[in-house]
PDB file of C-alpha atoms and ligand atoms in Angstrom:
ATOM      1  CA  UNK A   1      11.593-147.446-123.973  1.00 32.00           C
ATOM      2  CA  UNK A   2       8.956-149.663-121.938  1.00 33.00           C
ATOM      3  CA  UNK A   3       6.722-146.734-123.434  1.00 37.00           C
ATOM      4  CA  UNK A   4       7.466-147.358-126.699  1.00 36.00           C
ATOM      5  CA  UNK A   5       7.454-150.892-126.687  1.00 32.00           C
ATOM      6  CA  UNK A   6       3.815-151.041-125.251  1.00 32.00           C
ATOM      7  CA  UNK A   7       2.308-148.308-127.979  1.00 32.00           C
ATOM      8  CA  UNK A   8       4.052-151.095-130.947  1.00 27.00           C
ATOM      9  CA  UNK A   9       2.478-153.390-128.909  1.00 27.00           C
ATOM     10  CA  UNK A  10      -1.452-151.934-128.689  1.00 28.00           C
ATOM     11  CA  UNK A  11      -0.374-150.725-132.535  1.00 29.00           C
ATOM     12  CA  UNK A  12      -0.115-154.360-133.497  1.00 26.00           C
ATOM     13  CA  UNK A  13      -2.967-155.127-131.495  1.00 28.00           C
ATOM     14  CA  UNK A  14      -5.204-151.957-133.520  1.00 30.00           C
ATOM     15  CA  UNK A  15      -3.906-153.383-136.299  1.00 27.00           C
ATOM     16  CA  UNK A  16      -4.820-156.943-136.347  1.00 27.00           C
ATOM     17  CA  UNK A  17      -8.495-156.384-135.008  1.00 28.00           C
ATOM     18  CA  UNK A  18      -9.111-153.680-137.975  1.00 33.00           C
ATOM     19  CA  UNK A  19     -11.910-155.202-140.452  1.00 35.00           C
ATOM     20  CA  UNK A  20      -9.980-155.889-143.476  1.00 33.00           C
ATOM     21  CA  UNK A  21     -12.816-155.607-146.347  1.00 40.00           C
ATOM     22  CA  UNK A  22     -12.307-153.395-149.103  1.00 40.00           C
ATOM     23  CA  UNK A  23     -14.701-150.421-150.081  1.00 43.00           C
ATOM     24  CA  UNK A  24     -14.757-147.461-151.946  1.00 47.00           C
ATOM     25  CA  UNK A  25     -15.334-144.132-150.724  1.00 45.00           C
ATOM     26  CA  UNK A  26     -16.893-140.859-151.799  1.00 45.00           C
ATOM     27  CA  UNK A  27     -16.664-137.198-150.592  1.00 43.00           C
ATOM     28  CA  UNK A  28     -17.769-133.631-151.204  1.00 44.00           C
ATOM     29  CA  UNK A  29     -17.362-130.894-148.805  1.00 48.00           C
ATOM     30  CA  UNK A  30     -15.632-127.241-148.927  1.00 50.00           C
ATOM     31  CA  UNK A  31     -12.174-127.981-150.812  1.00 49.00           C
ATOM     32  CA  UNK A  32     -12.380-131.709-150.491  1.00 47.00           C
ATOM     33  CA  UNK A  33     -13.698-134.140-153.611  1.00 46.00           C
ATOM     34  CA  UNK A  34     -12.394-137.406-153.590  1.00 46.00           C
ATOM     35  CA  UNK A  35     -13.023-141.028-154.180  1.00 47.00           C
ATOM     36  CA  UNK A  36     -10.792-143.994-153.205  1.00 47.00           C
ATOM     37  CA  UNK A  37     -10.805-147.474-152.223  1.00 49.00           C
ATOM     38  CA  UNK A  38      -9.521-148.495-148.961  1.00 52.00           C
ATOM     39  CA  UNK A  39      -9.691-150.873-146.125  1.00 56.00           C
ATOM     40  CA  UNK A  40     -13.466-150.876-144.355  1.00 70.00           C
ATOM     41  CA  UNK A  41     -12.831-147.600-141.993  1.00 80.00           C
ATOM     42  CA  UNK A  42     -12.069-147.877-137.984  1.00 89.00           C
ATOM     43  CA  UNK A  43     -15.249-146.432-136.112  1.00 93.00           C
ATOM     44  CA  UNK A  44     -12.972-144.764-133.100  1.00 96.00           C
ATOM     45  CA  UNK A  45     -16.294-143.921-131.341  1.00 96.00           C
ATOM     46  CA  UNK A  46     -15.865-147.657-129.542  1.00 97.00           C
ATOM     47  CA  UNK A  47     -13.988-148.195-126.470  1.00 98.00           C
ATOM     48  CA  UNK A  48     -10.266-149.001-126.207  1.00 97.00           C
ATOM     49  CA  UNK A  49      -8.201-149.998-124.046  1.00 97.00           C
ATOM     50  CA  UNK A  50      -7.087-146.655-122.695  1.00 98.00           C
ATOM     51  CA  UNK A  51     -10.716-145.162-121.724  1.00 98.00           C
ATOM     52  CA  UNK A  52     -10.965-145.121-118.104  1.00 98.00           C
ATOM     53  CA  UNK A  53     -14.006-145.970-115.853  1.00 98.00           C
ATOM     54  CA  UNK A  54     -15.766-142.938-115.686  1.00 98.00           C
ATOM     55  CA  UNK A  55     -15.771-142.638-119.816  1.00 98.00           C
ATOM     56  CA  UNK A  56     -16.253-146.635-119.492  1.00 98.00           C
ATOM     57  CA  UNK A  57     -19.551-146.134-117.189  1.00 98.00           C
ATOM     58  CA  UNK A  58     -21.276-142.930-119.361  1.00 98.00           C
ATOM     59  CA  UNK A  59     -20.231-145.195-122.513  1.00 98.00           C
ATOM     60  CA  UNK A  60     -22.341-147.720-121.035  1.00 97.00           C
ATOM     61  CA  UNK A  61     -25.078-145.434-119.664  1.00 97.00           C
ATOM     62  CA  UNK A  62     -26.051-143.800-122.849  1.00 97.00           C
ATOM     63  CA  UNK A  63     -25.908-146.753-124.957  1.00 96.00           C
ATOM     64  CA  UNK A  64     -28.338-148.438-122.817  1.00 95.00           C
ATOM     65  CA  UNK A  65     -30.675-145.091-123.765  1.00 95.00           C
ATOM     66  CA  UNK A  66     -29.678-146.017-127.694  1.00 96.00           C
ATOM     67  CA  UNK A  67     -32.051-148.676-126.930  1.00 88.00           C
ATOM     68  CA  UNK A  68     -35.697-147.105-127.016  1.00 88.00           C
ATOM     69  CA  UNK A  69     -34.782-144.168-125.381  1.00 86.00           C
ATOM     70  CA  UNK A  70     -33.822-141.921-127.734  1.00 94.00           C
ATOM     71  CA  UNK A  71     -30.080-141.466-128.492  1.00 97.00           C
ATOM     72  CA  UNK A  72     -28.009-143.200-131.053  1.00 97.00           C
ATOM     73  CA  UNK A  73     -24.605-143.959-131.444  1.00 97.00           C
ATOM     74  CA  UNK A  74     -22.872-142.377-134.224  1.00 95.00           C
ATOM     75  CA  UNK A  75     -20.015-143.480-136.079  1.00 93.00           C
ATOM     76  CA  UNK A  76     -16.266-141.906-135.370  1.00 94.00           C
ATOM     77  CA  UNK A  77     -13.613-142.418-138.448  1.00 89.00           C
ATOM     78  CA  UNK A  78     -10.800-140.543-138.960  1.00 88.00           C
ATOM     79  CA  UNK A  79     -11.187-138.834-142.153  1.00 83.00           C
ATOM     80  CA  UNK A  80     -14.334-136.700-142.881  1.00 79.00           C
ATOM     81  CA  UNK A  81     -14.661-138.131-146.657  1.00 73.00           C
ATOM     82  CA  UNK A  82     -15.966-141.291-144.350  1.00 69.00           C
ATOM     83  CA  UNK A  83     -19.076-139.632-143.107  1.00 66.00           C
ATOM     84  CA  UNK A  84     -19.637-137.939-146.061  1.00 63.00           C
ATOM     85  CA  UNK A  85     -20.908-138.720-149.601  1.00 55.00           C
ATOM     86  CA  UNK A  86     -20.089-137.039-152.926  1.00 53.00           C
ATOM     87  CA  UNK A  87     -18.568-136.654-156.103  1.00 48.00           C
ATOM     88  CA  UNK A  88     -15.038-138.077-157.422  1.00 50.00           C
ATOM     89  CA  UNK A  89     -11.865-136.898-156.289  1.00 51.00           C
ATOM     90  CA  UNK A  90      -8.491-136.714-156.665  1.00 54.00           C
ATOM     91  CA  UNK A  91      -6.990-139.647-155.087  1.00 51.00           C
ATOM     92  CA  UNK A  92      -3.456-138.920-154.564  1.00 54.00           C
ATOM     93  CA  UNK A  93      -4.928-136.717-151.577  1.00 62.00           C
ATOM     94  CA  UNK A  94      -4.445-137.616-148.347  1.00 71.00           C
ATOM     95  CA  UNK A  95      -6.681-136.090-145.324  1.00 79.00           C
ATOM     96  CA  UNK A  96      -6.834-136.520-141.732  1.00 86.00           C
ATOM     97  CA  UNK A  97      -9.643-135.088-139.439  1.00 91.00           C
ATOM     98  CA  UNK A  98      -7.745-133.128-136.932  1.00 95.00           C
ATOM     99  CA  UNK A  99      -9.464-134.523-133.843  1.00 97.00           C
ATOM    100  CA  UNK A 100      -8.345-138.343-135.357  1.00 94.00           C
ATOM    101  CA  UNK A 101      -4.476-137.193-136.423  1.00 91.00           C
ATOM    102  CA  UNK A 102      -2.771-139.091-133.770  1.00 93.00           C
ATOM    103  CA  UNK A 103      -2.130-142.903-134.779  1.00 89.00           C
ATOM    104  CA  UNK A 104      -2.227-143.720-130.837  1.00 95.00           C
ATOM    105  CA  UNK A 105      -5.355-144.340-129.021  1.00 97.00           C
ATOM    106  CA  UNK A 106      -5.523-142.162-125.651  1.00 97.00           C
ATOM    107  CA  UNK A 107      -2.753-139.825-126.805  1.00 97.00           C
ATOM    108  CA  UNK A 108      -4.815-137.307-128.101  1.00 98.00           C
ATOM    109  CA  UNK A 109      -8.778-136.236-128.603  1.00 98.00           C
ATOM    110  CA  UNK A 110     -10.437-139.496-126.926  1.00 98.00           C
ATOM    111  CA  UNK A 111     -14.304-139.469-127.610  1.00 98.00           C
ATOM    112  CA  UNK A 112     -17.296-140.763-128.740  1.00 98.00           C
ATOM    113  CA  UNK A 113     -20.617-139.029-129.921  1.00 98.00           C
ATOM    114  CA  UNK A 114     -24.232-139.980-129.370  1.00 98.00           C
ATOM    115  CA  UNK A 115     -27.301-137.587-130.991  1.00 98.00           C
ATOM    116  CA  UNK A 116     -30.640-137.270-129.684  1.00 98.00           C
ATOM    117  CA  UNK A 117     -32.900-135.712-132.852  1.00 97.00           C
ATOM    118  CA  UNK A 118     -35.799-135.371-130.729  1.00 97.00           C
ATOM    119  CA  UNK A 119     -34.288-133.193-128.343  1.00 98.00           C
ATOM    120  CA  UNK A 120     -31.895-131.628-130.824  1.00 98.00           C
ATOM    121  CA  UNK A 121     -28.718-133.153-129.232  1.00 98.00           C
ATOM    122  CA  UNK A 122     -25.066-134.276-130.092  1.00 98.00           C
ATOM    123  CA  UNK A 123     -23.381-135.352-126.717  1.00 98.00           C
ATOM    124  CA  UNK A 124     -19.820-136.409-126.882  1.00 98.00           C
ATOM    125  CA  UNK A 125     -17.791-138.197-123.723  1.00 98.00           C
ATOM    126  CA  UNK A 126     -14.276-136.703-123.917  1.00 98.00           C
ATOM    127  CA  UNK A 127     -10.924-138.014-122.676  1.00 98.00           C
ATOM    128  CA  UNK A 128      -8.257-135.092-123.112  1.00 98.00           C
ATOM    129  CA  UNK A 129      -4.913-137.436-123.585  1.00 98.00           C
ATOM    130  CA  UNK A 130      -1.303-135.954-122.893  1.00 98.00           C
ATOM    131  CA  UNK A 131      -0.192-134.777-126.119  1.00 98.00           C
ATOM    132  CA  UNK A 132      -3.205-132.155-125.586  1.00 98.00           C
ATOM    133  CA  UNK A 133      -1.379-130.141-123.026  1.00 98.00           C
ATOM    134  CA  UNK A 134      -1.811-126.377-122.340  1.00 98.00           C
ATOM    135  CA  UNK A 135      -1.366-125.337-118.509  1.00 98.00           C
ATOM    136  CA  UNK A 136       0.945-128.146-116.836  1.00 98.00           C
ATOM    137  CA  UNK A 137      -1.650-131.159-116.407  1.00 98.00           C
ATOM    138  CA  UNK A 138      -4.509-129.254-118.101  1.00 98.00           C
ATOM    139  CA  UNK A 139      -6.256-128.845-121.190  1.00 98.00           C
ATOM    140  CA  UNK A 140      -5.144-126.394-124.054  1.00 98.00           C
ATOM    141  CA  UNK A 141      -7.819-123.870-124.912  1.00 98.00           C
ATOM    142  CA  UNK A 142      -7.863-124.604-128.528  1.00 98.00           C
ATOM    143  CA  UNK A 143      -8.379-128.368-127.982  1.00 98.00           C
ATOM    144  CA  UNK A 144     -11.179-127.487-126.149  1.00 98.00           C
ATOM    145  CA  UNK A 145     -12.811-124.813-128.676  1.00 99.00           C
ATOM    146  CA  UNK A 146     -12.049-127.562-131.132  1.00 98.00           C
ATOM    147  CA  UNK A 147     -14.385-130.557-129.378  1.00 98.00           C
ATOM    148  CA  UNK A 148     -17.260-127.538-128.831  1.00 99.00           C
ATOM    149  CA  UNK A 149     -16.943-126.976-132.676  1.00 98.00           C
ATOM    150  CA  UNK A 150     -16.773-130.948-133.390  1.00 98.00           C
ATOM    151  CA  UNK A 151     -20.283-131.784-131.397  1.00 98.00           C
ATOM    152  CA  UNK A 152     -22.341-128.909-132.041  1.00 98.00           C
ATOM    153  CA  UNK A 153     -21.092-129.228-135.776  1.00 98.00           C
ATOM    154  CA  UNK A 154     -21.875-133.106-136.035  1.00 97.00           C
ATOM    155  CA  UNK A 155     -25.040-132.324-134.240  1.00 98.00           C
ATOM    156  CA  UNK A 156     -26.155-129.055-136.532  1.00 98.00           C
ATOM    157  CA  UNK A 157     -24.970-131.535-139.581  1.00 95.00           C
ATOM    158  CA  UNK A 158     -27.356-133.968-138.749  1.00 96.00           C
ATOM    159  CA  UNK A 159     -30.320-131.942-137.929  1.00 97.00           C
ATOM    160  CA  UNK A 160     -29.344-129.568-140.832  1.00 95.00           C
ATOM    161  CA  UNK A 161     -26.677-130.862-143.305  1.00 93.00           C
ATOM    162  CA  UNK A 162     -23.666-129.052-144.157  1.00 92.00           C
ATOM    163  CA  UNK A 163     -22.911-126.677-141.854  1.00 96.00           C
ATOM    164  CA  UNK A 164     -19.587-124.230-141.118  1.00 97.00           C
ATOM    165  CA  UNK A 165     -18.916-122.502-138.214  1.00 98.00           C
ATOM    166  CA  UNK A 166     -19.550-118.902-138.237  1.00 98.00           C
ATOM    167  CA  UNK A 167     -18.893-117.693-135.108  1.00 98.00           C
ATOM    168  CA  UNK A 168     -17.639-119.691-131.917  1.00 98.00           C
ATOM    169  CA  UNK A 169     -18.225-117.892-128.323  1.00 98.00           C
ATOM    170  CA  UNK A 170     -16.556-119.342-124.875  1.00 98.00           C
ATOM    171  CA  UNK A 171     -16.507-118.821-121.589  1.00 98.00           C
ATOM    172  CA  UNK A 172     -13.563-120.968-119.988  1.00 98.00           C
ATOM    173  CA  UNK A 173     -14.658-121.629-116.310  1.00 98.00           C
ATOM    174  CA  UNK A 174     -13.131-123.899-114.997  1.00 98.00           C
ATOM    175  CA  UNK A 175      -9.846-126.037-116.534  1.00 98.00           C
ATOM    176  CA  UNK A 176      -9.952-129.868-117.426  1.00 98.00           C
ATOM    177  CA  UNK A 177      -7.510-132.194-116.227  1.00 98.00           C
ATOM    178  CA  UNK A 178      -5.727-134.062-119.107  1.00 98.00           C
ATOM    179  CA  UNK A 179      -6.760-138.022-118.449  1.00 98.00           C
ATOM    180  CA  UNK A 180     -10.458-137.163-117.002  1.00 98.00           C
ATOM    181  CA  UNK A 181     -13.837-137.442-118.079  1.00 98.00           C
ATOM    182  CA  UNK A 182     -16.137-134.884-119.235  1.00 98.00           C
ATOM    183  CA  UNK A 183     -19.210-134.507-120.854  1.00 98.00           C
ATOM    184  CA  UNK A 184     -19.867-132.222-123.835  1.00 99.00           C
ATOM    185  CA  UNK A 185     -23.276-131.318-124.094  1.00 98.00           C
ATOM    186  CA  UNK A 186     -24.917-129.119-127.766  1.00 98.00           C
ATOM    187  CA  UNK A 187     -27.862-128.393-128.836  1.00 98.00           C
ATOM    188  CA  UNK A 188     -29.279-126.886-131.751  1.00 98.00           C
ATOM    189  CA  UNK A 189     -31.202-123.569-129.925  1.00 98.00           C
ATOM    190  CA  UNK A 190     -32.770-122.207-133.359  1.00 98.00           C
ATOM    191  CA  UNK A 191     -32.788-122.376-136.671  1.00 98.00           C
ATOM    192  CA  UNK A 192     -33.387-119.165-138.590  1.00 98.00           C
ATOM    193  CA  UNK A 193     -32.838-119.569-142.528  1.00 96.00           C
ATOM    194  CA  UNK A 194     -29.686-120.782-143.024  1.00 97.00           C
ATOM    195  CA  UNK A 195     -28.000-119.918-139.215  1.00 98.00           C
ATOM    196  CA  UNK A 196     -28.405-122.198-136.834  1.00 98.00           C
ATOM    197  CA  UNK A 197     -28.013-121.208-133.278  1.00 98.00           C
ATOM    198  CA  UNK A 198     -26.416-123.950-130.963  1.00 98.00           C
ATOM    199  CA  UNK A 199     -25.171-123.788-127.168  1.00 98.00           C
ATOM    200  CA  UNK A 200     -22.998-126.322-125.964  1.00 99.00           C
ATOM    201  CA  UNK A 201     -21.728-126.903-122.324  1.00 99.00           C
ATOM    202  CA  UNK A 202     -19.084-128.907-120.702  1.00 99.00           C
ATOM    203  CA  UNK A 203     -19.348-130.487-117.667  1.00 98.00           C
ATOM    204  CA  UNK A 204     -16.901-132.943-115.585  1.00 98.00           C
ATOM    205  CA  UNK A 205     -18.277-136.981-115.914  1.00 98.00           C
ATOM    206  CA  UNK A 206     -20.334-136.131-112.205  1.00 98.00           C
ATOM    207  CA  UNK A 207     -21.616-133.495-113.533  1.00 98.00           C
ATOM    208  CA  UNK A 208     -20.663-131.573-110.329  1.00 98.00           C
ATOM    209  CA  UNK A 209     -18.345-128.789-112.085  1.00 98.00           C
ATOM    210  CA  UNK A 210     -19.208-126.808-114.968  1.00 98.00           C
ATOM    211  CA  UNK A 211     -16.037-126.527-117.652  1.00 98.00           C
ATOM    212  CA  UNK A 212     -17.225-124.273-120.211  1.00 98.00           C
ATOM    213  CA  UNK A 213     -20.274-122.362-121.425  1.00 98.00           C
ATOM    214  CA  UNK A 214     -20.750-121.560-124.760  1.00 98.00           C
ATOM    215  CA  UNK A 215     -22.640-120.631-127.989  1.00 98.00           C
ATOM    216  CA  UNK A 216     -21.827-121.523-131.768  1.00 98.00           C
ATOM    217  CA  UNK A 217     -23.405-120.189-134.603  1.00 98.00           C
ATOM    218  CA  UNK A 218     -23.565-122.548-138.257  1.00 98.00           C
ATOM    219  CA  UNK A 219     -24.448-121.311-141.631  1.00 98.00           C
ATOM    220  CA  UNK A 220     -25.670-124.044-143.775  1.00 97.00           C
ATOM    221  CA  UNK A 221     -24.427-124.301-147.164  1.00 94.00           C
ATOM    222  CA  UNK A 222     -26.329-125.329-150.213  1.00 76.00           C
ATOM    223  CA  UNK A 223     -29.295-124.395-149.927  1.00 68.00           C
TER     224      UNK A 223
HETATM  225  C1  LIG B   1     -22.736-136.917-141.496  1.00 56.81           C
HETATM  226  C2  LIG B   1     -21.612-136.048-140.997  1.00 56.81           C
HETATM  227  C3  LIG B   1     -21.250-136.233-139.601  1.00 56.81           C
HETATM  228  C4  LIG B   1     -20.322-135.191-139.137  1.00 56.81           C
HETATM  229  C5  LIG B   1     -18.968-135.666-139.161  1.00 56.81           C
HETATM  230  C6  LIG B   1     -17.988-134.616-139.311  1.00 56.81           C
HETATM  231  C7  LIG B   1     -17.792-133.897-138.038  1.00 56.81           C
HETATM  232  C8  LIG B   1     -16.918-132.724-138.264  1.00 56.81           C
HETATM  233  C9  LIG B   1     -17.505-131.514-137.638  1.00 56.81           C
HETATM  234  C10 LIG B   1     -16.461-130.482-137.671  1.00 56.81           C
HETATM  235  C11 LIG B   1     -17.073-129.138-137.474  1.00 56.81           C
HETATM  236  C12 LIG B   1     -16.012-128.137-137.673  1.00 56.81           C
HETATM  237  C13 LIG B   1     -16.543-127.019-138.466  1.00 56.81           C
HETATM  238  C14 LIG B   1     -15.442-126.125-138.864  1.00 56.81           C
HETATM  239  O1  LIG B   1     -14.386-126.128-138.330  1.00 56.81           O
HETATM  240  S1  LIG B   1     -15.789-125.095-140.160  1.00 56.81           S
HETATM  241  C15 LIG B   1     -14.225-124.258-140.380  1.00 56.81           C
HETATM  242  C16 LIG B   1     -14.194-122.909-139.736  1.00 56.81           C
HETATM  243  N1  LIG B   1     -15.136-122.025-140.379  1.00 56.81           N
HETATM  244  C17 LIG B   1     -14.831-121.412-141.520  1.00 56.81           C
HETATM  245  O2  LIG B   1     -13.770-121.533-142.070  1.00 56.81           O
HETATM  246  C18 LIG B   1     -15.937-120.547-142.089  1.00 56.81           C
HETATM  247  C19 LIG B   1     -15.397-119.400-142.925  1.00 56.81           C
HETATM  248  N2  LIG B   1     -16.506-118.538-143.301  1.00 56.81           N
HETATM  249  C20 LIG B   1     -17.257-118.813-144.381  1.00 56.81           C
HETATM  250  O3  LIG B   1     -16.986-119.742-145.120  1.00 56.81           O
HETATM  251  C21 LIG B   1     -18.448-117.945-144.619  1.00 56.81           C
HETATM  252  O4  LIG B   1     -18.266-116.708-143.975  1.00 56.81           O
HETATM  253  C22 LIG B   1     -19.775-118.571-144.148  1.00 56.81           C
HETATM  254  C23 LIG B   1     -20.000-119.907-144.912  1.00 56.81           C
HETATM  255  C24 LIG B   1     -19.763-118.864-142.639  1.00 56.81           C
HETATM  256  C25 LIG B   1     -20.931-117.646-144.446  1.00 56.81           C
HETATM  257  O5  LIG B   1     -20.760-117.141-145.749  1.00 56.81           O
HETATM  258  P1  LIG B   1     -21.936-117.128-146.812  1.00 56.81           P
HETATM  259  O6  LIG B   1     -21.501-116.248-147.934  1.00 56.81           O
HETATM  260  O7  LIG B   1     -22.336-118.518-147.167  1.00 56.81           O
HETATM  261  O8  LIG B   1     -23.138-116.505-146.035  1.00 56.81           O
HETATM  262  P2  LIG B   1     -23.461-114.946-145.812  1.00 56.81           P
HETATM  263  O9  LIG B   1     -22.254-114.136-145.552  1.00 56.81           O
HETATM  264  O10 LIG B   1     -24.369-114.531-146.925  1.00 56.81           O
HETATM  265  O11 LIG B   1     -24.294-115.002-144.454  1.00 56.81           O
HETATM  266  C26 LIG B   1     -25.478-115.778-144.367  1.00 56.81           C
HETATM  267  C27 LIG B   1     -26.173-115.328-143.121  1.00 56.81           C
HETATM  268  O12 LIG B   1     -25.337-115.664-141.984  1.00 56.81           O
HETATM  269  C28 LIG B   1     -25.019-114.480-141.274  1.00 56.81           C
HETATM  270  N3  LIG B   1     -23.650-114.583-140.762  1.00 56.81           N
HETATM  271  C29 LIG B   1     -22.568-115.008-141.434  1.00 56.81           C
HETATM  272  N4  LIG B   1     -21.488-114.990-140.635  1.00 56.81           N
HETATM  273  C30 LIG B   1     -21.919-114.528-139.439  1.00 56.81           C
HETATM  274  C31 LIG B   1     -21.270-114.287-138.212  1.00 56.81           C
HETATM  275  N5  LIG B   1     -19.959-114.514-138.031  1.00 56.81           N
HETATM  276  N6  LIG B   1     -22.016-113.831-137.196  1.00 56.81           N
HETATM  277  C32 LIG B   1     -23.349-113.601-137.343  1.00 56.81           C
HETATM  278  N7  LIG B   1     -24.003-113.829-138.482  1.00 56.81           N
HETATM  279  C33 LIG B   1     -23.281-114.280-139.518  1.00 56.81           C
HETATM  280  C34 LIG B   1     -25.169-113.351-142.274  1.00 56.81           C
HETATM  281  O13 LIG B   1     -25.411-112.128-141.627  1.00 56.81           O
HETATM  282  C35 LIG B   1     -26.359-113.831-143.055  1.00 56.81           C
HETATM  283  O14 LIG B   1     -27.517-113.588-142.283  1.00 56.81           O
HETATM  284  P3  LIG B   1     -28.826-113.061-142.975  1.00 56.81           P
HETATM  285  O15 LIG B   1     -28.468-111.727-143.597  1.00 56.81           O
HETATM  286  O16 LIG B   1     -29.243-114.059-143.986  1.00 56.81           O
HETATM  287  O17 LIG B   1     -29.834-112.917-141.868  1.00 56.81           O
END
């Protein structure tokens, strides 16, 4: 009850701090064309109030580098049709990026990206929330694949353009606690035609355990 009464609560809150300006947007990508009009899009890359310290203090460490040193801040909504520009659509057609498709912040995939083109990089801070269970207290597998795929895909998308996964290779070594801070760390290895060869790491916020390990392969589509 006192749960639900705080979530309408923060909901109200989300709501009435949401830019209200009207815009129209355009998409095309893989089985999605659309164009609609709609209120100016949440950027969910910015902190809330369920982020803890540790995702708090690397928020605030690499935006200071956004400054001159390198890395940018890139922009979080929760439909891919945001980031993406194209051709008309069908709008009757609703679509919700599966990392955004929980209306609460903190319940679900909590994170923020920032890219570094010089040094090939998408890093994204991630908060695993509750309704991302697996083993009691931990992570689920799949959520985890699924945050690889996310930042070495946004980061092969901006070095390369579209992009879709070919081939996605892990090495689970250690679990993450649901409610902690880690850091997701890809880069785009090499690019041969039209595969492009990313690694991607995870490490806890202290960078004192090493999460996962792996490599992710993107074929780039029209070219
Ligand atoms: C601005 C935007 C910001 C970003 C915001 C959004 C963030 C969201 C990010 C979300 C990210 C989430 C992303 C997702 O979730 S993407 C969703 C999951 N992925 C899929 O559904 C992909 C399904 N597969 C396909 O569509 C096709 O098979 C693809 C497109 C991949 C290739 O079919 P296509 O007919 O086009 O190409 P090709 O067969 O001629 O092959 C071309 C070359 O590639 C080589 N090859 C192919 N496969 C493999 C393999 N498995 N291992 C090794 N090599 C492989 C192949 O040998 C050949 O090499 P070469 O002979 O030329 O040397």
């Amino acid at each position: 009850m006192l749960r639900n009464c705080a979530r309408l609560l923060l909901r109200g809150t989300a709501l009435s701090v949401r830019p209200q300006a009207v815009h129209s947007v355009r998409c095309s990508f893989p089985g999605i064309t659309r164009t609609f009009a709609e209120e100016q899009p949440r950027d969910y890359g910015f902190p809330n109030a369920t982020w803890n310290s540790n995702m708090m203090g690397l928020y605030q460490t690499y935006l200071a580098q956004c400054n001159g040193g390198g890395w940018r801040k890139i922009p979080s909504y929760n439909t891919t049709v945001h980031h993406i520009a194209g051709d008309p659509l069908d709008p009757a057609r609703e679509t919700r990026l599966f990392t955004r498709n929980l209306d609460q912040d903190g319940d679900g995939f909590e994170y923020c990206m920032f890219y570094n083109k010089a040094e090939r990089r998408m890093v994204c801070l991630f908060q695993p929330g509750p309704y991302l269970e697996g083993p009691p207290g931990y992570t689920h597998g799949g959520c985890i694949a699924t945050i690889i795929d996310s930042t070495a895909g946004a980061g092969a998308v901006y070095l390369c353009g579209s992009v879709m996964t070919a081939n996605l290779n892990i090495n689970y070594k250690n679990p993450i606690r649901l409610g902690s801070t880690v850091i997701v760390d890809s880069k785009v290895e090499k690019i041969e035609n039209r595969k492009v060869y990313t690694t991607c790491h995870i490490r806890s916020h202290d960078d004192t355990v090493l999460h996962t390990e792996s490599t992710v392969l993107f074929i780039k589509l029209n070219v």
